[in-house]
Structures are given as C-alpha cells and as structure tokens.
Short mmCIF file of C-alpha atoms in Angstrom, two decimals:
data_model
loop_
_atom_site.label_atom_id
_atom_site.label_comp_id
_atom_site.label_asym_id
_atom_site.label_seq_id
_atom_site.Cartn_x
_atom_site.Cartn_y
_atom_site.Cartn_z
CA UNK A 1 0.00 0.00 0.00
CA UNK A 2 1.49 3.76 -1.01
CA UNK A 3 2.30 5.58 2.19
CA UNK A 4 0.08 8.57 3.08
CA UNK A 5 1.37 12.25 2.19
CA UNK A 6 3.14 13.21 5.10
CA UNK A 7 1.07 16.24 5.91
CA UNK A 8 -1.77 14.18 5.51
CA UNK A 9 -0.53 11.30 8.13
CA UNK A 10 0.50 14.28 10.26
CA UNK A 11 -3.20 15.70 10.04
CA UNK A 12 -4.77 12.18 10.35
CA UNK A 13 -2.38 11.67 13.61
CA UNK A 14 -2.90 14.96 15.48
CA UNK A 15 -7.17 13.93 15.09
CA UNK A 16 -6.36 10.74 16.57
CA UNK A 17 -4.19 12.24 19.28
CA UNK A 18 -7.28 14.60 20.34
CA UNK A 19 -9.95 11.89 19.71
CA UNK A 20 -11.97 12.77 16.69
CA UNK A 21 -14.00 9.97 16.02
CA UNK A 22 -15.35 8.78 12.48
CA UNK A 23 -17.10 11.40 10.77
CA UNK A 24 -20.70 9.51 10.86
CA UNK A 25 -20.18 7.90 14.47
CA UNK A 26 -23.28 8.24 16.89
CA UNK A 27 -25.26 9.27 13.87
CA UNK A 28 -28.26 6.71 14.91
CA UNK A 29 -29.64 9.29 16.63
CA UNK A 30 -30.88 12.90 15.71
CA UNK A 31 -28.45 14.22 18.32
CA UNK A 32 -25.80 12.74 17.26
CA UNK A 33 -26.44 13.48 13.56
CA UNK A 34 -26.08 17.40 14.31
CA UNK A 35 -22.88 16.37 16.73
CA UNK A 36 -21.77 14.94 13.17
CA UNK A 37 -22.65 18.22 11.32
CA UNK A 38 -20.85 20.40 13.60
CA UNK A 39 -18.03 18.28 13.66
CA UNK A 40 -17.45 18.21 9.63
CA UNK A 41 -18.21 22.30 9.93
CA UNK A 42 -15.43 22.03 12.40
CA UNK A 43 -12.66 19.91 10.10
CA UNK A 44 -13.04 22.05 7.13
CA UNK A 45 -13.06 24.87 8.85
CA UNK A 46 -9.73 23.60 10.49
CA UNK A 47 -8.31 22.59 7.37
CA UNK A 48 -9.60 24.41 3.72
CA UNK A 49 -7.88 27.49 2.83
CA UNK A 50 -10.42 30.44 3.35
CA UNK A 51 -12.43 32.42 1.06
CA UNK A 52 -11.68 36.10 0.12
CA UNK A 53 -15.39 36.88 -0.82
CA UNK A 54 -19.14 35.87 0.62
CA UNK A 55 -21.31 34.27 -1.63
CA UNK A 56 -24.62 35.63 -2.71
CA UNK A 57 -27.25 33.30 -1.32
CA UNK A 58 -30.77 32.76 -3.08
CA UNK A 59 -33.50 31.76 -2.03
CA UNK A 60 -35.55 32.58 -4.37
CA UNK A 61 -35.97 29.17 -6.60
CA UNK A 62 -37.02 25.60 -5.21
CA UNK A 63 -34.10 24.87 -2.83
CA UNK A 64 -31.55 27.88 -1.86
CA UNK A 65 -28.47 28.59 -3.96
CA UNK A 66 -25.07 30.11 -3.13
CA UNK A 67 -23.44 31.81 -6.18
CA UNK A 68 -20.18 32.17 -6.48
CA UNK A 69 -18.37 35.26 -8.75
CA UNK A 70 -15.15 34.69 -9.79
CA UNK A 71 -12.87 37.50 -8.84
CA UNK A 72 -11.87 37.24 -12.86
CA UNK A 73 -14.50 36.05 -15.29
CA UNK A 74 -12.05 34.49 -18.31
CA UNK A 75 -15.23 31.80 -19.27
CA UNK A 76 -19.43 32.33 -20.40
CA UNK A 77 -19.82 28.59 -18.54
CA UNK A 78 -22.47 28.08 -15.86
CA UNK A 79 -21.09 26.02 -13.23
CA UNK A 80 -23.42 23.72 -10.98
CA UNK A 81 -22.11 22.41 -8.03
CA UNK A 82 -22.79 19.82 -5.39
CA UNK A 83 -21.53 19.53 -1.86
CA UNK A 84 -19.93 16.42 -0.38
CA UNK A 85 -20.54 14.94 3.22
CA UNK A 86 -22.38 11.80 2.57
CA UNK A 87 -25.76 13.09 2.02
CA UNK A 88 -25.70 13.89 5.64
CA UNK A 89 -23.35 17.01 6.48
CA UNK A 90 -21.77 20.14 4.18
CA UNK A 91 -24.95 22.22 4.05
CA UNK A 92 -25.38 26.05 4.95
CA UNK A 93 -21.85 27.49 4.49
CA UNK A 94 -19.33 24.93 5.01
CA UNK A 95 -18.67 24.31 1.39
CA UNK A 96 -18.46 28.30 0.47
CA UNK A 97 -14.12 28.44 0.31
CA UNK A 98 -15.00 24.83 -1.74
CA UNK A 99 -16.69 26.63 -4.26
CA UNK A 100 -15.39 29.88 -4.16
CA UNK A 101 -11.74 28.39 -5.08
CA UNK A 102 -13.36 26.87 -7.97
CA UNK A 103 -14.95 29.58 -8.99
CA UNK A 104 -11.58 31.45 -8.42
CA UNK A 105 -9.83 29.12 -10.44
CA UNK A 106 -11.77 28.35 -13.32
CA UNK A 107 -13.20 32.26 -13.64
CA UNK A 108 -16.56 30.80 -14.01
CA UNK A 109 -19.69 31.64 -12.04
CA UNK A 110 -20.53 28.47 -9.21
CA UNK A 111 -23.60 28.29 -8.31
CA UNK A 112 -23.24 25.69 -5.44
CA UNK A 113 -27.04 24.23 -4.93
CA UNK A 114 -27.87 24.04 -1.27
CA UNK A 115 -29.81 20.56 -1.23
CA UNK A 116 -31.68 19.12 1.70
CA UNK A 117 -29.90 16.17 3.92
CA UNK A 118 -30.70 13.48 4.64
CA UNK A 119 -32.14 11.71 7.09
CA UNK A 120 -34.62 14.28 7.70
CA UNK A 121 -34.83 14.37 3.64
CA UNK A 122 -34.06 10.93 2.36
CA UNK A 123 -33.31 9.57 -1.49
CA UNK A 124 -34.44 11.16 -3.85
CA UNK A 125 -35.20 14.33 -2.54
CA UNK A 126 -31.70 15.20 -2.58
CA UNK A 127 -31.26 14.61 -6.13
CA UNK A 128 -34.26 16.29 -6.97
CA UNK A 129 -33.32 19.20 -5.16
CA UNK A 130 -29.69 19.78 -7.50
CA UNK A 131 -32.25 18.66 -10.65
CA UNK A 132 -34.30 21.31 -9.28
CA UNK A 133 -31.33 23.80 -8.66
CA UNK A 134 -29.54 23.32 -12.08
CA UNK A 135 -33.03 24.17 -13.57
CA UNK A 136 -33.40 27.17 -12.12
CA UNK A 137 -29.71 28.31 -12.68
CA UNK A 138 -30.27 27.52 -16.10
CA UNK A 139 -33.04 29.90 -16.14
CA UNK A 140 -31.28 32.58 -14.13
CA UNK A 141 -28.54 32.27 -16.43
CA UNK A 142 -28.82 36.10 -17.19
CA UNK A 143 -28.42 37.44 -13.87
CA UNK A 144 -24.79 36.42 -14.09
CA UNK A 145 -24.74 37.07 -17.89
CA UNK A 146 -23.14 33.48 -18.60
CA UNK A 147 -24.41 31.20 -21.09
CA UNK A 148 -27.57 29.04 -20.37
CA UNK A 149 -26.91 26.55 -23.31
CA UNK A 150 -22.93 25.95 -22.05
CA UNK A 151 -23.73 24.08 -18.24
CA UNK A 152 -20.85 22.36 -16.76
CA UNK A 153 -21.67 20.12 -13.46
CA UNK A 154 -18.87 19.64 -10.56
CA UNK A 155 -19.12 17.62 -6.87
CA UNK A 156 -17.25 15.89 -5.13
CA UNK A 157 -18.38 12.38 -2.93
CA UNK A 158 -22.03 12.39 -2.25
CA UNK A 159 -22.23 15.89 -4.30
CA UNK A 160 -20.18 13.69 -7.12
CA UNK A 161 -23.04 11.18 -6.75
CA UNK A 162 -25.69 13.82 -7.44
CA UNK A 163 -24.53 15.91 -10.32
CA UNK A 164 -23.89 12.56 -12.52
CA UNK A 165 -27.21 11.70 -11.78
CA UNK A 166 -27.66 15.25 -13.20
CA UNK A 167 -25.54 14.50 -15.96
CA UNK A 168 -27.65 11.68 -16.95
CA UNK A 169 -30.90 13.58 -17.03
CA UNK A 170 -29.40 16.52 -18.98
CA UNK A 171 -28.22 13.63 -21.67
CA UNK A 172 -31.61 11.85 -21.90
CA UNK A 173 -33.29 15.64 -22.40
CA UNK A 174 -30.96 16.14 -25.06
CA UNK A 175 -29.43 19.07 -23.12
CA UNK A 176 -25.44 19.00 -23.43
CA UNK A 177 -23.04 19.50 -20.49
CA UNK A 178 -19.88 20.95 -21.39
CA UNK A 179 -17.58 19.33 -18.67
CA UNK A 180 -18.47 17.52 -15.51
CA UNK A 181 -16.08 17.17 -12.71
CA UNK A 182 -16.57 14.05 -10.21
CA UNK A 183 -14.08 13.73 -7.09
CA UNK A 184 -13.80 10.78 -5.27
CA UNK A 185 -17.52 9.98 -6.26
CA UNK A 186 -19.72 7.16 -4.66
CA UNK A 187 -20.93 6.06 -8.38
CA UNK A 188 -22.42 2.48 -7.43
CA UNK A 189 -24.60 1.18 -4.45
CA UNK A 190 -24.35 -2.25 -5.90
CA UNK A 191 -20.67 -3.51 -6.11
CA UNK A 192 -17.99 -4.88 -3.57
CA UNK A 193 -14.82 -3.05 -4.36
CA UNK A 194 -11.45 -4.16 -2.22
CA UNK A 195 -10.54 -0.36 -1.67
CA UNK A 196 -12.90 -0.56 0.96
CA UNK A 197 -11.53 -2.95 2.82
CA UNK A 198 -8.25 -2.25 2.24
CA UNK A 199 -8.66 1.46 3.22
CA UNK A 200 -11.49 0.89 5.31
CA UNK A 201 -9.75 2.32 8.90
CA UNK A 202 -7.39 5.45 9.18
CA UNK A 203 -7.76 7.32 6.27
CA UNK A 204 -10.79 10.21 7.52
CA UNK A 205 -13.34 8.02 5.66
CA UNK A 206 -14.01 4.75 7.32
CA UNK A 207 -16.05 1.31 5.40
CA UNK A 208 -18.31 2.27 8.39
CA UNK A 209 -19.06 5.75 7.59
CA UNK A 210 -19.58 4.84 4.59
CA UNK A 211 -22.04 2.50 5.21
CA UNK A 212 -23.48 4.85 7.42
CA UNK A 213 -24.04 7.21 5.90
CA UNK A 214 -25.62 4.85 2.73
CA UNK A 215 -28.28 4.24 5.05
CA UNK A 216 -28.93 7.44 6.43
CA UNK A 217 -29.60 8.52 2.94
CA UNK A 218 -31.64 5.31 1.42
CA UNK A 219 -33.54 4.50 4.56
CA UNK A 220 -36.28 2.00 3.12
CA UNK A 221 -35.48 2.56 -0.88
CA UNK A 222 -33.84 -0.63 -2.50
CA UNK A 223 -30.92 0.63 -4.39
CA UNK A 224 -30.96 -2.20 -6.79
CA UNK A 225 -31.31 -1.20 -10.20
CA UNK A 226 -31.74 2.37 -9.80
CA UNK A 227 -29.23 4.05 -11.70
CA UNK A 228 -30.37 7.39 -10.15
CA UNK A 229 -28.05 5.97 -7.21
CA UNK A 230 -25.67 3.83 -8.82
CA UNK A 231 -24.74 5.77 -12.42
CA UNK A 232 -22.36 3.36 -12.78
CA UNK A 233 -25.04 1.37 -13.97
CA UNK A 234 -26.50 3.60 -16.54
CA UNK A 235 -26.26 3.59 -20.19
CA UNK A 236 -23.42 6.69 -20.29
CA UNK A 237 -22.99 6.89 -24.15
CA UNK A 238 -23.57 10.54 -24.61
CA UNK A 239 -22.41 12.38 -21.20
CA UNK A 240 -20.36 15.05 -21.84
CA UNK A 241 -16.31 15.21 -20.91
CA UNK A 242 -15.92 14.36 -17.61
CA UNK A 243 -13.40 14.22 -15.26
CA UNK A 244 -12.69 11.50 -12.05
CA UNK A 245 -10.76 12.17 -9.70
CA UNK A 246 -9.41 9.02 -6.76
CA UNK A 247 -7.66 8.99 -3.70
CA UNK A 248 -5.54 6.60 -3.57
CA UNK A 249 -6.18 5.95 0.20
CA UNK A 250 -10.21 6.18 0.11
CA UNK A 251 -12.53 3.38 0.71
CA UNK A 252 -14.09 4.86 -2.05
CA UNK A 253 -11.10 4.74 -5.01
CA UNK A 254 -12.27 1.38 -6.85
CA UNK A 255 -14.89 2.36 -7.36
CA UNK A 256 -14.33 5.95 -8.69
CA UNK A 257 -12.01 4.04 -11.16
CA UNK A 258 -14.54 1.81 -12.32
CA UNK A 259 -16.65 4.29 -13.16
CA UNK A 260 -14.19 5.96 -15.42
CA UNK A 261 -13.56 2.79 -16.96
CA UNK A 262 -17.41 2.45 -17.65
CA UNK A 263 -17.48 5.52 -19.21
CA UNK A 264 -14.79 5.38 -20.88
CA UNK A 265 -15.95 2.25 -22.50
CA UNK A 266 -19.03 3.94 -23.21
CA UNK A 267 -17.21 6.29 -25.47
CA UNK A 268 -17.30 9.31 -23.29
CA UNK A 269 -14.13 11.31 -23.02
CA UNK A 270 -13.43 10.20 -19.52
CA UNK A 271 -10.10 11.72 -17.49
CA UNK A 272 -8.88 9.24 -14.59
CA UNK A 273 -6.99 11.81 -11.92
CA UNK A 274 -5.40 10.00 -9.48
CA UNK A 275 -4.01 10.80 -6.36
CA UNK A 276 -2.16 7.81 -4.79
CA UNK A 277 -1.01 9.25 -1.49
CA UNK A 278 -4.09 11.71 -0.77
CA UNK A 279 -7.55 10.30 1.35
CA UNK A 280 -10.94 11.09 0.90
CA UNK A 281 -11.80 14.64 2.04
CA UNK A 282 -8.95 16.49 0.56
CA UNK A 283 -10.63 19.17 -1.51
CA UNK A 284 -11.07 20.45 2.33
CA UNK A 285 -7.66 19.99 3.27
CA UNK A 286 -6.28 22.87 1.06
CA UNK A 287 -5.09 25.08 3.85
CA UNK A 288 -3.43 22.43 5.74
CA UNK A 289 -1.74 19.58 2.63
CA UNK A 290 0.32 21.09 0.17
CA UNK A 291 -0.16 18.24 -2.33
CA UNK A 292 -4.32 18.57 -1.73
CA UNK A 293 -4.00 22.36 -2.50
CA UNK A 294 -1.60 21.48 -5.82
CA UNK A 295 -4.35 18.39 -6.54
CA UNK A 296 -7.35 20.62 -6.16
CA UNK A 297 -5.33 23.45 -8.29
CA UNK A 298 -4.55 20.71 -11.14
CA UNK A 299 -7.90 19.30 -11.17
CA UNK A 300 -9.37 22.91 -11.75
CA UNK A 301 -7.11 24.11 -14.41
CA UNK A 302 -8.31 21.00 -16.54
CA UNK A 303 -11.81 21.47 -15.57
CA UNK A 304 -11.50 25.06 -16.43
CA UNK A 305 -10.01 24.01 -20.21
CA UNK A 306 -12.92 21.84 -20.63
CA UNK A 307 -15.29 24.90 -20.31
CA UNK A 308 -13.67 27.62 -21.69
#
C-alpha cells in the first residue's frame, strides 16, 4: 500500500491524538447526527484554505443557492455544483471556500445548490433538489450574464453522486453539459470493491461511515437497479467530458475508477486523476496539505479548459 502524504498522516495523527471519532459515528440518533454536522463544519473549517469573498445566497428558486463570482470572469460557462458529506453534512456554508476556489480558479460563475440532507430528507429528494437547482440556474442564467446553453456540473463524494445523476438527465433531455467534474464519487450502491476494505480504517473516511451514511440517505429505498443511485449502472454513451478524480487511500477509489472505466468504454471522453497518497476529504484539506491544494489546483485548471 502507497504511504500517506506526510502532511496528511500528520493531520490524520494529530485527530487521533485529540480523539476525533469517524465522521458519521453516533449518527443513529438525531443528536448525534447534528454532533456529526458540527463536527465536519469544524474539520473544514480547520483545514480548507479560506475564502476572500461571501457568496450571494438565493433563495428565491425551489431549494436555496449560493453563487459564487469569480474574482476574474475568463469563461461564459455556468457552473453547478454539489456539496460532499455523505448526504448527511456540508450544508449552509461549510462548502463556500470549496466553491469559491473553484470559482476562483476556473473564472466561471458556481452556483453551489444548497440541497436538503438526509435523514430528515431521504433519497431522492436530494437529487431532486440539484435537478431542481440546475433548472433554475439555467433559467437565471442572465443574472450572471453566462451562457444558459454551455452548463458544466462539478461535486465531489455524495455531491459527485448527485450531479452525474444530473448529468444523466441533462443527456436523456438532449441538453449538453460541457464538462463535468466528479471527485472521489460514490458512483455504485451495488458492487464490492477491495478499496474498501483495504482502506477501510485510518484514512478520515471509514467502510463504516460509509455504510453509514448509505443508510442514512436510502432508509427503506432498495438501491438495486436504480441508476439514479448507482450511475455506474446507466447507459453513459452521450455524457459530456468528464473528469474523475481518486484517492488513492479512500474506501471509495475502486470504485471511482470503475466508473471511469465504464465511461470510458461507453465512449465518453473520460479523465482518470489520481491521487495515490491523498484520502478522501482532501478538496477540504487545502489550507493544511500542500499536495491537496496542488491536486485541487490541477484538477481545476483541466476542468477550467474543458469549459472555456
């Protein structure tokens, strides 16, 4: 197995030193579940580089937006993004320096849909909330003066989940995306993949939490067959270019691969971007991990080609 980053073992030890448990532990109850929230707030807090500039929030449209300027426009693209956190945590403003940074770095407009969580608001509602978002950026598209017919999608884990399912319903309305980026996504409810075992203890994300927080999102749905939660499984001829980014140290990296792979073999113009030394989590970790701040940098000066 590839060592951890040393700034990343050196983060991962001092949380271990003061206790942090697993991100989704004592989530069986509603207290614990906002324990869980404030925690995550916490991390990334502790550990993304900050944001120069507030976003502005809307709440006019079916679920609230936060839209993020770039502080130089260089692209017409609209950019709809989804926050990570398992379904379960990220909302409100713990993903704004996410977002803002790729706004910054792409010079696109982000408008970073605020979805509902789950427990309290279980699959699909979720995903119907980003449908719902991207709809309504899409016909807001003038109030930032960018192009409504040039949408690029971006997310990372659960949000990664999401915006291919909003990929996929885009390509089956015959609406084109110009460039989706996925980061350490959670494409497939249905497979067995050894990263999970292998990296299931240590590395932030544990093969519990992730199993937690599957549940806290599905409750009583079956996930079988339902490519709205396992895109993996979907028919992907026609997505736009899209780019998947791995950790090499997340539960989650098999099957992140296999889904670039599948599209791949689908005849999309899939990227694999691996990062063999980095965990899950480490778009946060940009203010504390060199190599997750020059990751996150390289991802978004691809993404930004794409949509230029």
């Amino acid at each position: 197995m590839t060592a951890a980053d040393p700034d990343v073992a050196a983060l991962l030890a001092r949380w271990a030193e003061r206790g942090e448990p697993a991100m989704f532990a004592g989530t069986d109850t509603d207290e614990g579940i906002a324990a869980a929230r404030d925690r995550f707030a916490a991390l990334v807090r502790e550990t993304v580089r900050p944001a120069d500039a507030a976003p502005e929030v809307r709440d006019d449209g079916p679920v609230p937006v936060r839209v993020h300027r770039p502080a130089e426009r260089r692209t017409d693209a609209l950019v709809v993004h989804a926050h990570g956190g398992g379904w379960v945590l990220g909302g409100g403003d713990v993903y704004d320096p996410i977002a803002a940074r790729l706004a910054d770095d792409t010079g696109a407009v982000v408008v970073a849909v605020d979805y509902r969580l789950a427990p309290e608001h279980r699959f699909p509602k979720p995903l119907h909330d980003v449908l719902g978002g991207l709809a309504w950026a899409v016909d807001h598209a003038a109030d930032w003066d960018v192009d409504p017919h040039r949408v690029a999608l971006a997310g990372d884990s659960a949000g990664a989940n999401l915006v291919a399912g909003a990929a996929l319903a885009r390509r089956d309305r015959r609406q084109s995306v110009v460039g989706t980026l996925l980061v350490y996504p959670p494409p497939d409810f249905e497979g067995r993949y050894p990263s999970v075992r292998e990296n299931g203890e240590g590395f932030f994300l544990t093969a519990g939490d992730v199993v937690a927080c599957s549940k806290l999102y599905l409750g009583s749905a079956n996930p079988r067959g339902d490519i709205r939660l396992s895109p993996l499984r979907a028919d992907l001829a026609g997505l736009g270019p899209t780019i998947v980014a791995t950790a090499g140290l997340d539960p989650l990296r098999d099957a992140g691969r296999a889904f670039a792979e599948a599209l791949t073999a689908a005849g999309v113009d899939a990227r694999l971007r691996e990062h063999p030394t980095l965990v899950h989590g480490f778009v946060g970790f940009t203010g504390a991990v060199p190599a997750a701040d020059e990751a996150v940098a390289a991802l978004h000066r691809e993404f930004a080609a794409l949509i230029s």
